[in-house]
Amino acid sequence: MKRLFPILLFGLLSATGLRAQDSIPATTFSRDTLVLNNDSVLVVVTVCAPVCSSYVMVENAKGEEKGEIRPPFPEAVFPEAYIEDRRLKWRDNTWMILDEDEKRWLEADKK
């Protein structure tokens, strides 16, 4: 549920029109599913406003949540999940909110 907060916050701010600039694109919401077996479905809920972030859960056949799948990078503020070739994949979009100085600092820190 803690991961859902940034998604809901950005969605709420964009939906109510509380933006810093009018040039910010509209909020997009997507839900993708992947059948794991006869009684489990992987559900990926993604909100972009403008940075994308996802929440991934496993549901049973009745639509009840069985658990959450966390991103492979625990420090990410904006982890985005997507399904490609019937596999769950992740990307960290946190860098997208950094300014140029912060991006340079982050790159230097990786070396």
PDB file of C-alpha atoms in Angstrom:
ATOM      1  CA  MET A   1       0.000   0.000   0.000  1.00  0.00           C
ATOM      2  CA  LYS A   2       2.962   2.285   0.685  1.00  0.00           C
ATOM      3  CA  ARG A   3       3.943   2.099  -3.005  1.00  0.00           C
ATOM      4  CA  LEU A   4       0.447   3.082  -4.056  1.00  0.00           C
ATOM      5  CA  PHE A   5       0.673   6.476  -2.312  1.00  0.00           C
ATOM      6  CA  PRO A   6       2.897   8.229  -4.928  1.00  0.00           C
ATOM      7  CA  ILE A   7       0.683   6.861  -7.694  1.00  0.00           C
ATOM      8  CA  LEU A   8      -2.493   8.135  -6.060  1.00  0.00           C
ATOM      9  CA  LEU A   9      -0.924  11.479  -5.130  1.00  0.00           C
ATOM     10  CA  PHE A  10       0.199  12.264  -8.678  1.00  0.00           C
ATOM     11  CA  GLY A  11      -3.111  11.059 -10.050  1.00  0.00           C
ATOM     12  CA  LEU A  12      -5.053  13.263  -7.654  1.00  0.00           C
ATOM     13  CA  LEU A  13      -2.953  16.345  -8.370  1.00  0.00           C
ATOM     14  CA  SER A  14      -3.307  15.954 -12.105  1.00  0.00           C
ATOM     15  CA  ALA A  15      -6.987  15.088 -11.997  1.00  0.00           C
ATOM     16  CA  THR A  16      -7.833  18.170  -9.924  1.00  0.00           C
ATOM     17  CA  GLY A  17      -5.759  20.480 -12.100  1.00  0.00           C
ATOM     18  CA  LEU A  18      -3.288  21.380  -9.337  1.00  0.00           C
ATOM     19  CA  ARG A  19      -0.241  21.651 -11.545  1.00  0.00           C
ATOM     20  CA  ALA A  20       2.791  23.869 -11.528  1.00  0.00           C
ATOM     21  CA  GLN A  21       2.471  24.478 -15.264  1.00  0.00           C
ATOM     22  CA  ASP A  22      -0.147  23.948 -17.919  1.00  0.00           C
ATOM     23  CA  SER A  23       2.424  22.208 -20.119  1.00  0.00           C
ATOM     24  CA  ILE A  24       2.386  19.070 -17.950  1.00  0.00           C
ATOM     25  CA  PRO A  25       0.704  16.231 -19.862  1.00  0.00           C
ATOM     26  CA  ALA A  26      -2.503  14.708 -18.587  1.00  0.00           C
ATOM     27  CA  THR A  27      -2.487  11.757 -16.239  1.00  0.00           C
ATOM     28  CA  THR A  28      -2.671   8.342 -17.828  1.00  0.00           C
ATOM     29  CA  PHE A  29      -3.763   5.197 -16.055  1.00  0.00           C
ATOM     30  CA  SER A  30      -3.268   1.653 -17.268  1.00  0.00           C
ATOM     31  CA  ARG A  31      -3.952  -1.812 -15.968  1.00  0.00           C
ATOM     32  CA  ASP A  32      -2.348  -4.877 -17.506  1.00  0.00           C
ATOM     33  CA  THR A  33      -2.777  -8.510 -16.523  1.00  0.00           C
ATOM     34  CA  LEU A  34      -0.861 -11.718 -17.003  1.00  0.00           C
ATOM     35  CA  VAL A  35      -2.373 -15.113 -16.225  1.00  0.00           C
ATOM     36  CA  LEU A  36       0.080 -17.049 -14.068  1.00  0.00           C
ATOM     37  CA  ASN A  37      -1.937 -20.271 -13.701  1.00  0.00           C
ATOM     38  CA  ASN A  38      -5.572 -21.400 -13.330  1.00  0.00           C
ATOM     39  CA  ASP A  39      -6.110 -19.518 -10.077  1.00  0.00           C
ATOM     40  CA  SER A  40      -3.640 -16.584 -10.133  1.00  0.00           C
ATOM     41  CA  VAL A  41      -3.372 -13.419 -12.179  1.00  0.00           C
ATOM     42  CA  LEU A  42      -0.605 -10.825 -12.099  1.00  0.00           C
ATOM     43  CA  VAL A  43      -2.044  -7.281 -12.189  1.00  0.00           C
ATOM     44  CA  VAL A  44       0.111  -4.265 -13.066  1.00  0.00           C
ATOM     45  CA  VAL A  45      -1.436  -0.864 -12.314  1.00  0.00           C
ATOM     46  CA  THR A  46       0.519   2.103 -13.698  1.00  0.00           C
ATOM     47  CA  VAL A  47      -0.133   5.829 -13.383  1.00  0.00           C
ATOM     48  CA  CYS A  48       1.855   8.443 -15.306  1.00  0.00           C
ATOM     49  CA  ALA A  49       1.588  12.065 -14.215  1.00  0.00           C
ATOM     50  CA  PRO A  50       4.091  12.768 -15.896  1.00  0.00           C
ATOM     51  CA  VAL A  51       6.512  10.242 -14.330  1.00  0.00           C
ATOM     52  CA  CYS A  52       5.239   6.652 -14.424  1.00  0.00           C
ATOM     53  CA  SER A  53       5.024   4.455 -11.347  1.00  0.00           C
ATOM     54  CA  SER A  54       3.471   1.015 -10.888  1.00  0.00           C
ATOM     55  CA  TYR A  55       1.964  -1.238  -8.283  1.00  0.00           C
ATOM     56  CA  VAL A  56       2.016  -4.998  -8.953  1.00  0.00           C
ATOM     57  CA  MET A  57      -0.212  -7.494  -7.181  1.00  0.00           C
ATOM     58  CA  VAL A  58      -1.220 -11.109  -7.514  1.00  0.00           C
ATOM     59  CA  GLU A  59      -4.953 -11.814  -7.466  1.00  0.00           C
ATOM     60  CA  ASN A  60      -6.805 -15.095  -7.194  1.00  0.00           C
ATOM     61  CA  ALA A  61      -9.561 -16.202  -9.570  1.00  0.00           C
ATOM     62  CA  LYS A  62     -12.148 -14.302  -7.481  1.00  0.00           C
ATOM     63  CA  GLY A  63     -10.244 -11.013  -7.860  1.00  0.00           C
ATOM     64  CA  GLU A  64      -9.011 -11.005  -4.269  1.00  0.00           C
ATOM     65  CA  GLU A  65      -5.475  -9.753  -3.673  1.00  0.00           C
ATOM     66  CA  LYS A  66      -3.106 -12.556  -2.646  1.00  0.00           C
ATOM     67  CA  GLY A  67       0.053 -10.484  -2.401  1.00  0.00           C
ATOM     68  CA  GLU A  68       2.244  -7.740  -3.782  1.00  0.00           C
ATOM     69  CA  ILE A  69       5.348  -7.995  -5.945  1.00  0.00           C
ATOM     70  CA  ARG A  70       7.944  -5.406  -5.040  1.00  0.00           C
ATOM     71  CA  PRO A  71      10.392  -3.847  -7.502  1.00  0.00           C
ATOM     72  CA  PRO A  72      13.951  -5.222  -7.620  1.00  0.00           C
ATOM     73  CA  PHE A  73      15.337  -1.810  -6.576  1.00  0.00           C
ATOM     74  CA  PRO A  74      14.002  -0.916  -3.106  1.00  0.00           C
ATOM     75  CA  GLU A  75      15.228   2.705  -3.155  1.00  0.00           C
ATOM     76  CA  ALA A  76      13.244   3.632  -6.275  1.00  0.00           C
ATOM     77  CA  VAL A  77      10.656   6.366  -5.832  1.00  0.00           C
ATOM     78  CA  PHE A  78       9.009   5.753  -9.210  1.00  0.00           C
ATOM     79  CA  PRO A  79       9.370   2.063 -10.156  1.00  0.00           C
ATOM     80  CA  GLU A  80       7.513   1.181 -13.337  1.00  0.00           C
ATOM     81  CA  ALA A  81       6.480  -2.375 -14.139  1.00  0.00           C
ATOM     82  CA  TYR A  82       5.449  -3.693 -17.524  1.00  0.00           C
ATOM     83  CA  ILE A  83       4.773  -7.028 -19.161  1.00  0.00           C
ATOM     84  CA  GLU A  84       6.906  -7.994 -22.132  1.00  0.00           C
ATOM     85  CA  ASP A  85       7.050 -11.447 -23.737  1.00  0.00           C
ATOM     86  CA  ARG A  86       4.813 -12.809 -20.943  1.00  0.00           C
ATOM     87  CA  ARG A  87       7.354 -11.692 -18.320  1.00  0.00           C
ATOM     88  CA  LEU A  88       7.203  -8.990 -15.671  1.00  0.00           C
ATOM     89  CA  LYS A  89       9.925  -6.383 -16.151  1.00  0.00           C
ATOM     90  CA  TRP A  90      10.829  -3.267 -14.190  1.00  0.00           C
ATOM     91  CA  ARG A  91      12.501   0.087 -14.806  1.00  0.00           C
ATOM     92  CA  ASP A  92      13.404   2.808 -12.330  1.00  0.00           C
ATOM     93  CA  ASN A  93      11.992   6.173 -13.434  1.00  0.00           C
ATOM     94  CA  THR A  94      13.279   8.084 -10.402  1.00  0.00           C
ATOM     95  CA  TRP A  95      16.017   9.739 -12.485  1.00  0.00           C
ATOM     96  CA  MET A  96      13.316  11.484 -14.531  1.00  0.00           C
ATOM     97  CA  ILE A  97      12.524  13.890 -11.674  1.00  0.00           C
ATOM     98  CA  LEU A  98      16.164  14.910 -11.178  1.00  0.00           C
ATOM     99  CA  ASP A  99      17.596  18.137 -12.521  1.00  0.00           C
ATOM    100  CA  GLU A 100      20.792  18.146 -14.612  1.00  0.00           C
ATOM    101  CA  ASP A 101      23.125  18.648 -11.618  1.00  0.00           C
ATOM    102  CA  GLU A 102      21.527  15.750  -9.748  1.00  0.00           C
ATOM    103  CA  LYS A 103      21.823  13.509 -12.806  1.00  0.00           C
ATOM    104  CA  ARG A 104      25.547  14.322 -13.124  1.00  0.00           C
ATOM    105  CA  TRP A 105      26.025  13.642  -9.408  1.00  0.00           C
ATOM    106  CA  LEU A 106      24.218  10.318  -9.726  1.00  0.00           C
ATOM    107  CA  GLU A 107      26.351   9.257 -12.726  1.00  0.00           C
ATOM    108  CA  ALA A 108      29.566  10.248 -10.911  1.00  0.00           C
ATOM    109  CA  ASP A 109      28.468   8.285  -7.859  1.00  0.00           C
ATOM    110  CA  LYS A 110      27.982   5.123  -9.963  1.00  0.00           C
ATOM    111  CA  LYS A 111      31.591   5.226 -11.211  1.00  0.00           C
TER     112      LYS A 111
END
